[in-house]
mmCIF file of C-alpha atoms in Angstrom:
data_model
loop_
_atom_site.group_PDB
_atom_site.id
_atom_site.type_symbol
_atom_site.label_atom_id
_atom_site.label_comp_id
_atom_site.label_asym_id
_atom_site.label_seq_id
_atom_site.Cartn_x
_atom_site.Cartn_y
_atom_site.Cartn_z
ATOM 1 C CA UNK A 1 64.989 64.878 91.499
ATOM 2 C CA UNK A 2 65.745 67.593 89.067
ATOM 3 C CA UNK A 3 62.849 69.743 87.799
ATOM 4 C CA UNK A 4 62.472 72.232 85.475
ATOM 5 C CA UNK A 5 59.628 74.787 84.706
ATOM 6 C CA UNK A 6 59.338 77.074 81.774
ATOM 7 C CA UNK A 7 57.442 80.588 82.576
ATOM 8 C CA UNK A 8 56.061 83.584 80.684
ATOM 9 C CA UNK A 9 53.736 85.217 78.095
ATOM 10 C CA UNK A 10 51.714 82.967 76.612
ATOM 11 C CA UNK A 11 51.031 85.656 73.770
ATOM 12 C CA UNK A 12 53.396 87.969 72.058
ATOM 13 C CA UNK A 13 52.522 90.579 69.628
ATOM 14 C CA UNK A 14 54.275 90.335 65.969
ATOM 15 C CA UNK A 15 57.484 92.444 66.099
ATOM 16 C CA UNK A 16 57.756 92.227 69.890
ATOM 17 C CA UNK A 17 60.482 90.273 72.030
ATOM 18 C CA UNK A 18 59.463 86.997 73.472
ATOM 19 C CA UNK A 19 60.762 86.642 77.157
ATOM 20 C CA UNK A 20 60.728 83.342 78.934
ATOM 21 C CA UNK A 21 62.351 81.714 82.010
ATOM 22 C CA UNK A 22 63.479 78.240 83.022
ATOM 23 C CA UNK A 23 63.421 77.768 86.815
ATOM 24 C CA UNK A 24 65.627 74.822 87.854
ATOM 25 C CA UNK A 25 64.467 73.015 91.203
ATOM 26 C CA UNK A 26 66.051 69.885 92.790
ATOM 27 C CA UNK A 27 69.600 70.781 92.207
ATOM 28 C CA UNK A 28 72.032 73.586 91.147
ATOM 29 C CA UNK A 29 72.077 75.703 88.000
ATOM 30 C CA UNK A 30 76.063 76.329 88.734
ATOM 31 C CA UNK A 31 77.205 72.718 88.984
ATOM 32 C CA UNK A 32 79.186 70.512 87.112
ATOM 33 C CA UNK A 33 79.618 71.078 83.766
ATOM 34 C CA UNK A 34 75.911 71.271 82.560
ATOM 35 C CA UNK A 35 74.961 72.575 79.247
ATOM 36 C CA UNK A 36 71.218 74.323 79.686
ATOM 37 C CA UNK A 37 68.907 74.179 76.662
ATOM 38 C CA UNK A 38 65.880 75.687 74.882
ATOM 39 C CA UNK A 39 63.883 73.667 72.348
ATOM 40 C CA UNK A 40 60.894 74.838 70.631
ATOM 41 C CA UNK A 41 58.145 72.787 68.308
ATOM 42 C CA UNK A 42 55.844 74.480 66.140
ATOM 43 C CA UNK A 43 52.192 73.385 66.316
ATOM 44 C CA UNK A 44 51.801 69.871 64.489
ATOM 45 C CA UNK A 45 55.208 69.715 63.705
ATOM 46 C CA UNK A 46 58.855 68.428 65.236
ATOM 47 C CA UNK A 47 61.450 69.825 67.425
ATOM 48 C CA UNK A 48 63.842 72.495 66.863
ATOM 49 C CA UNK A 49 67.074 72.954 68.790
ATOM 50 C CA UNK A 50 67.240 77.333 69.927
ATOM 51 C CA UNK A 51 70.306 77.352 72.069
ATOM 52 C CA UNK A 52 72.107 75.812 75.015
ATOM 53 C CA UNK A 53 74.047 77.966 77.301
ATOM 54 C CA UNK A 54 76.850 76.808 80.490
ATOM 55 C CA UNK A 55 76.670 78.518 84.034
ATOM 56 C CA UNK A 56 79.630 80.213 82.769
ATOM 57 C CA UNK A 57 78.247 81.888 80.271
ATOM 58 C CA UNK A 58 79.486 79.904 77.266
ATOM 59 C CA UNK A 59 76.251 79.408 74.719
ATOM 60 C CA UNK A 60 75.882 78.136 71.499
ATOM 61 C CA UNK A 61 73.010 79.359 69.196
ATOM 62 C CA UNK A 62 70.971 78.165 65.874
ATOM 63 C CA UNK A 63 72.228 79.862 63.293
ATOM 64 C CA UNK A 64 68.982 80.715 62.139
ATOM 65 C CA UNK A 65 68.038 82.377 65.278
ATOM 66 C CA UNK A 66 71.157 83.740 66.302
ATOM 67 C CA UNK A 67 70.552 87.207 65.344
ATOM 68 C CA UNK A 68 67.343 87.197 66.886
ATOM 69 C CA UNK A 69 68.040 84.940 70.098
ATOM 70 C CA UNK A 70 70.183 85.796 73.314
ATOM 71 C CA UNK A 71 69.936 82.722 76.399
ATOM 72 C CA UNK A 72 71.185 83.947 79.828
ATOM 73 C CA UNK A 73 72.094 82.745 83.396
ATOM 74 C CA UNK A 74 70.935 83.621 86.791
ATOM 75 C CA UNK A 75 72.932 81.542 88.851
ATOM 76 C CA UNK A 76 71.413 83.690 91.972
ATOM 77 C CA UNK A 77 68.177 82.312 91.140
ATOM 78 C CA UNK A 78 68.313 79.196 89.749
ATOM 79 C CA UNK A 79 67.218 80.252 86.671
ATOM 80 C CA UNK A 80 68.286 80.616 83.061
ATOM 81 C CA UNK A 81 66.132 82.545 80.345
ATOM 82 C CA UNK A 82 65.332 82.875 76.546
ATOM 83 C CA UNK A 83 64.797 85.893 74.605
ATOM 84 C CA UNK A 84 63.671 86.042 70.978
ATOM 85 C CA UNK A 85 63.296 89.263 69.210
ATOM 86 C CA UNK A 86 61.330 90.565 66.454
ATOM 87 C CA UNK A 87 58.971 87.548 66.194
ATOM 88 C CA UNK A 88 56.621 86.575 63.831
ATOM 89 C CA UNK A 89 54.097 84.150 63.297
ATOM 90 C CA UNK A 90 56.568 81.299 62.758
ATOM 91 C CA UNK A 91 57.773 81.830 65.733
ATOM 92 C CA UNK A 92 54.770 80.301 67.588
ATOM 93 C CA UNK A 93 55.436 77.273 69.358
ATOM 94 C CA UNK A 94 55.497 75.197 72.692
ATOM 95 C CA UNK A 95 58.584 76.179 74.129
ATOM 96 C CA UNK A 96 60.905 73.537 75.791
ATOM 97 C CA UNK A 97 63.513 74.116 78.633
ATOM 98 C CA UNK A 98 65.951 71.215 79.331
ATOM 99 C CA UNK A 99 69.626 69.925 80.735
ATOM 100 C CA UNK A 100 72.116 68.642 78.809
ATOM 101 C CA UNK A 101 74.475 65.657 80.743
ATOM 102 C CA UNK A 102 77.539 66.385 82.814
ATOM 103 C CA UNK A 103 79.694 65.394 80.134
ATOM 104 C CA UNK A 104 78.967 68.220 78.637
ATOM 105 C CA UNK A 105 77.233 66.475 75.545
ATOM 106 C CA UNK A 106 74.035 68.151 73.877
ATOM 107 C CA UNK A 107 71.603 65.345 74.344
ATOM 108 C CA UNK A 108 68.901 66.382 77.057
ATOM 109 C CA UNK A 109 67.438 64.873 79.848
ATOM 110 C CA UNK A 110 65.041 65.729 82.381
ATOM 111 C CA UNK A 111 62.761 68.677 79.942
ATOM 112 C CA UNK A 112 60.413 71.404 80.973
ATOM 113 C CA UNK A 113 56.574 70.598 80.494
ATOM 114 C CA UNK A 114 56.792 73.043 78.056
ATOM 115 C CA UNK A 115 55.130 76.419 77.602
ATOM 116 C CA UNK A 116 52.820 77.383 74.404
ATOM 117 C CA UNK A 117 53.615 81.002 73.189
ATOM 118 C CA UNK A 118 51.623 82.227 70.201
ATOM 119 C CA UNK A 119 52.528 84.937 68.161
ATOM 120 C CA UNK A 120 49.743 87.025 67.134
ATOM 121 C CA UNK A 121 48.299 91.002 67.181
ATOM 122 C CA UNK B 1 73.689 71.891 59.505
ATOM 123 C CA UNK B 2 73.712 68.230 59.330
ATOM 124 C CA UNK B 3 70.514 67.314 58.532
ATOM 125 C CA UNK B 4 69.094 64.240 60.170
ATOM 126 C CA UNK B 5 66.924 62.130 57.865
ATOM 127 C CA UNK B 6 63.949 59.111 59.641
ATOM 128 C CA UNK B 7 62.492 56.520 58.365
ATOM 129 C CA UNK B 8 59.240 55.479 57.853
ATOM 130 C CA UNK B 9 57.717 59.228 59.085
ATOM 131 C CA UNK B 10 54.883 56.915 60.110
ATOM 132 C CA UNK B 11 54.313 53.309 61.140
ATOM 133 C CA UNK B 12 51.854 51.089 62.022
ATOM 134 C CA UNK B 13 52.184 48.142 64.452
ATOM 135 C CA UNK B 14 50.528 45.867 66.797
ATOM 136 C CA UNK B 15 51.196 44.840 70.553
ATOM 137 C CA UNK B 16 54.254 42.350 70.285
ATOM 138 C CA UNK B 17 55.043 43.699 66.925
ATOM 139 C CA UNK B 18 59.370 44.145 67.100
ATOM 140 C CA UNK B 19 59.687 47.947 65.438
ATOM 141 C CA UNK B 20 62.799 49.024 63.281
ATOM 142 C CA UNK B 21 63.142 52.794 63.093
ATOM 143 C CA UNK B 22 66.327 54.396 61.230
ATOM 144 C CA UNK B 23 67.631 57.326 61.399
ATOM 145 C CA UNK B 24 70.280 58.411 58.347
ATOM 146 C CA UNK B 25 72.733 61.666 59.278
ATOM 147 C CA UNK B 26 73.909 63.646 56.219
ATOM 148 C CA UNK B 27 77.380 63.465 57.480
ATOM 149 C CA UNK B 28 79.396 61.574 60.035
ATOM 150 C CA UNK B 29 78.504 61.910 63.865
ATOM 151 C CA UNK B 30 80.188 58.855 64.906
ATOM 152 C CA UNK B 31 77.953 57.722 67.791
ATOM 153 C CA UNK B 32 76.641 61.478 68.842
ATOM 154 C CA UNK B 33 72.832 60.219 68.768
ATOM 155 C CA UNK B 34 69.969 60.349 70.956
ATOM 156 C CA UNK B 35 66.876 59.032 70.584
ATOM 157 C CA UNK B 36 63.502 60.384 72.029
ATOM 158 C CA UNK B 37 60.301 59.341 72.867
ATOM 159 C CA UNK B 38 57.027 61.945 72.794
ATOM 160 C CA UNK B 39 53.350 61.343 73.447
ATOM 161 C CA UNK B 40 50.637 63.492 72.934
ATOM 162 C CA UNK B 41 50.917 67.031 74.729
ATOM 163 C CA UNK B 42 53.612 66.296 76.619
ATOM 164 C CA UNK B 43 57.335 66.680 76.597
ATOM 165 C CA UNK B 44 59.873 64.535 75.100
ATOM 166 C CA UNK B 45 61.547 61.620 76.945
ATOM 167 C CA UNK B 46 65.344 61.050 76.726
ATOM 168 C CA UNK B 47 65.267 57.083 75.603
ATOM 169 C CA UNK B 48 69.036 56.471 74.665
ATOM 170 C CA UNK B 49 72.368 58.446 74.151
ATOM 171 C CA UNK B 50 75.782 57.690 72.808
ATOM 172 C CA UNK B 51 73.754 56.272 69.707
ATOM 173 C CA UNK B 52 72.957 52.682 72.129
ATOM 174 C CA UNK B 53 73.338 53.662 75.618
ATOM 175 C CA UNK B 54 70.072 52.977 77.741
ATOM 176 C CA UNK B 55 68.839 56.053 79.791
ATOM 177 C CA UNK B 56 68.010 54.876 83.228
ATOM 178 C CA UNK B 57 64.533 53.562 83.719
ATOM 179 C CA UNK B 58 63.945 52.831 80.023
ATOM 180 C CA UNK B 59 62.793 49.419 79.351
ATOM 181 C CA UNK B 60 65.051 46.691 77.950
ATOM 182 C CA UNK B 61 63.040 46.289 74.791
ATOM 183 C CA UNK B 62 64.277 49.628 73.364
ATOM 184 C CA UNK B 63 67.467 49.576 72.065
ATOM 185 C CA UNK B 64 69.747 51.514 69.245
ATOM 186 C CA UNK B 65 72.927 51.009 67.490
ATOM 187 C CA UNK B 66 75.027 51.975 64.424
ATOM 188 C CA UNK B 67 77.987 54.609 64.677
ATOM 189 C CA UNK B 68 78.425 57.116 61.396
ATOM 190 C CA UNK B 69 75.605 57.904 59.657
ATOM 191 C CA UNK B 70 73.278 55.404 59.966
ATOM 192 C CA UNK B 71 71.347 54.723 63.240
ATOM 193 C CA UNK B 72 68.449 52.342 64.352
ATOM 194 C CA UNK B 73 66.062 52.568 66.790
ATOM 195 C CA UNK B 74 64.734 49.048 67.718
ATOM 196 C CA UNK B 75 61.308 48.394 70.157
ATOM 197 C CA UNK B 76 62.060 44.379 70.646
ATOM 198 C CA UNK B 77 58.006 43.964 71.523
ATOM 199 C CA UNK B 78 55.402 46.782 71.572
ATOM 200 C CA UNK B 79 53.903 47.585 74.186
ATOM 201 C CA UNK B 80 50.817 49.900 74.117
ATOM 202 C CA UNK B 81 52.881 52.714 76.211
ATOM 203 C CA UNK B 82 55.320 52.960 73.133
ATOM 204 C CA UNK B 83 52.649 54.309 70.753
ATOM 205 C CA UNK B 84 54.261 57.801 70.642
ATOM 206 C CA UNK B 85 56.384 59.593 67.921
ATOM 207 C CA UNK B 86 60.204 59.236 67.952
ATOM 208 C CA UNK B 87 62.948 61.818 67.358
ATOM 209 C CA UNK B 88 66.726 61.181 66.602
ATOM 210 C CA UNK B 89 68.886 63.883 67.494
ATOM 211 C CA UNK B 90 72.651 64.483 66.781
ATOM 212 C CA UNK B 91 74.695 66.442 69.058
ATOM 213 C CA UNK B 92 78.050 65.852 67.388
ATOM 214 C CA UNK B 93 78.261 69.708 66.050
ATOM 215 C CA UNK B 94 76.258 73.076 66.377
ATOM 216 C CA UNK B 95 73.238 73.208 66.126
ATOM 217 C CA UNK B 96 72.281 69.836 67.158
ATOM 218 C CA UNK B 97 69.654 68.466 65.106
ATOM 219 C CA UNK B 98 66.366 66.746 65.120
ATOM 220 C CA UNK B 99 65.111 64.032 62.829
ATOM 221 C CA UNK B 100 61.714 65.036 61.163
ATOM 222 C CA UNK B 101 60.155 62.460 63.966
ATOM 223 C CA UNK B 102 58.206 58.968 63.349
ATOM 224 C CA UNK B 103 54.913 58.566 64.541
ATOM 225 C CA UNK B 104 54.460 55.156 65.309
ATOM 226 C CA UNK B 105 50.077 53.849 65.588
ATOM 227 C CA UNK B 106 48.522 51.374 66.558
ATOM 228 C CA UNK B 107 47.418 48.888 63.565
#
């Protein structure tokens, strides 16, 4: 069964770059034609799409984010990661990894448990 | 983006209660909606794709339909597992958005 597990700093300082990590267990990073995803949701409040990215390297972003965001592949390790410059305080929120289908679509199923970072000196 | 609009943002039911929850696009996605399921402190639960397609291992009583812009969310008879808050999602275009979420409580 596929598994997913979000990892890093639980605490990033204003201004800083927030650095986190999906590790995908139960089955391969680099098959089929899986779209990977980050989600995030603010404290109280709903979900927000970041970015999804393929094992090739293809991503789409948020516009919103997009000059702050950059998601990446490790195929070696089973792993794909988020990075989110320059945050701020809105930027604090339970971060969600997830997979989208093998059709390719951008619905997502199995998630991450999810990872709290707060922004804050 | 195409905003995704739900309705009620909260509702109150009872056990056996049947549920209608909509979800209103602010353009076309033909049937590019997914529907969610979250509970307290945990993450969200893929319910149903393709607008009315059942994810595997989701009870009968959920189902969804409509194709466009307008989308429903139907719970046929509560259950007190399916107290939770509920997120439509379209994935028709970049960036795929979220409905505000409904929080559905127990009357």
């Amino acid at each position: 069964q596929l598994q997913l597990q979000e990892s890093g700093p639980g605490l990033v300082k204003p201004s800083e770059t927030l650095s986190l990590t999906c590790t995908v267990s139960g089955g391969s990073i680099s098959s089929s034609t899986y779209y990977w995803g980050w989600i995030r949701q603010p404290p109280g409040k709903g979900l927000e799409w970041i970015g999804s990215i393929h094992e090739t390297g293809s991503a789409y972003y948020d516009p919103s984010l997009m000059s702050r965001v950059t998601i990446s592949v490790d195929t070696s390790k089973n792993q794909f990661s988020l990075k989110l410059n320059s945050v701020t305080a809105a930027d604090t929120a339970v971060y969600y990894c997830a997979r989208g289908p093998v059709t390719g679509d951008h619905w997502f199923d199995p998630w991450g448990q999810g990872t709290l970072v707060t922004v804050s000196s | 983006a195409i905003r995704m609009t739900q309705s009620p943002s909260s509702l109150s039911a009872s056990t056996g209660d049947r549920v209608t929850i909509t979800c209103r696009a602010s353009q076309r996605i033909t049937s590019y909606l997914a529907w969610y399921q979250q509970k307290p402190g945990k993450a969200p639960k893929l319910l149903i794709y393709s607008a009315s397609t059942l994810q595997s291992g989701v009870p009968s009583r959920f189902s969804g339909s409509g194709s466009g812009t307008d989308f429903t969310l139907t719970i046929s008879s509560l259950q007190s597992g399916d107290f939770a808050t509920y997120y439509c999602q379209q994935y028709f275009t970049s960036p795929f958005t979220f409905g505000q979420g409904t929080k559905l409580e127990i009357k």
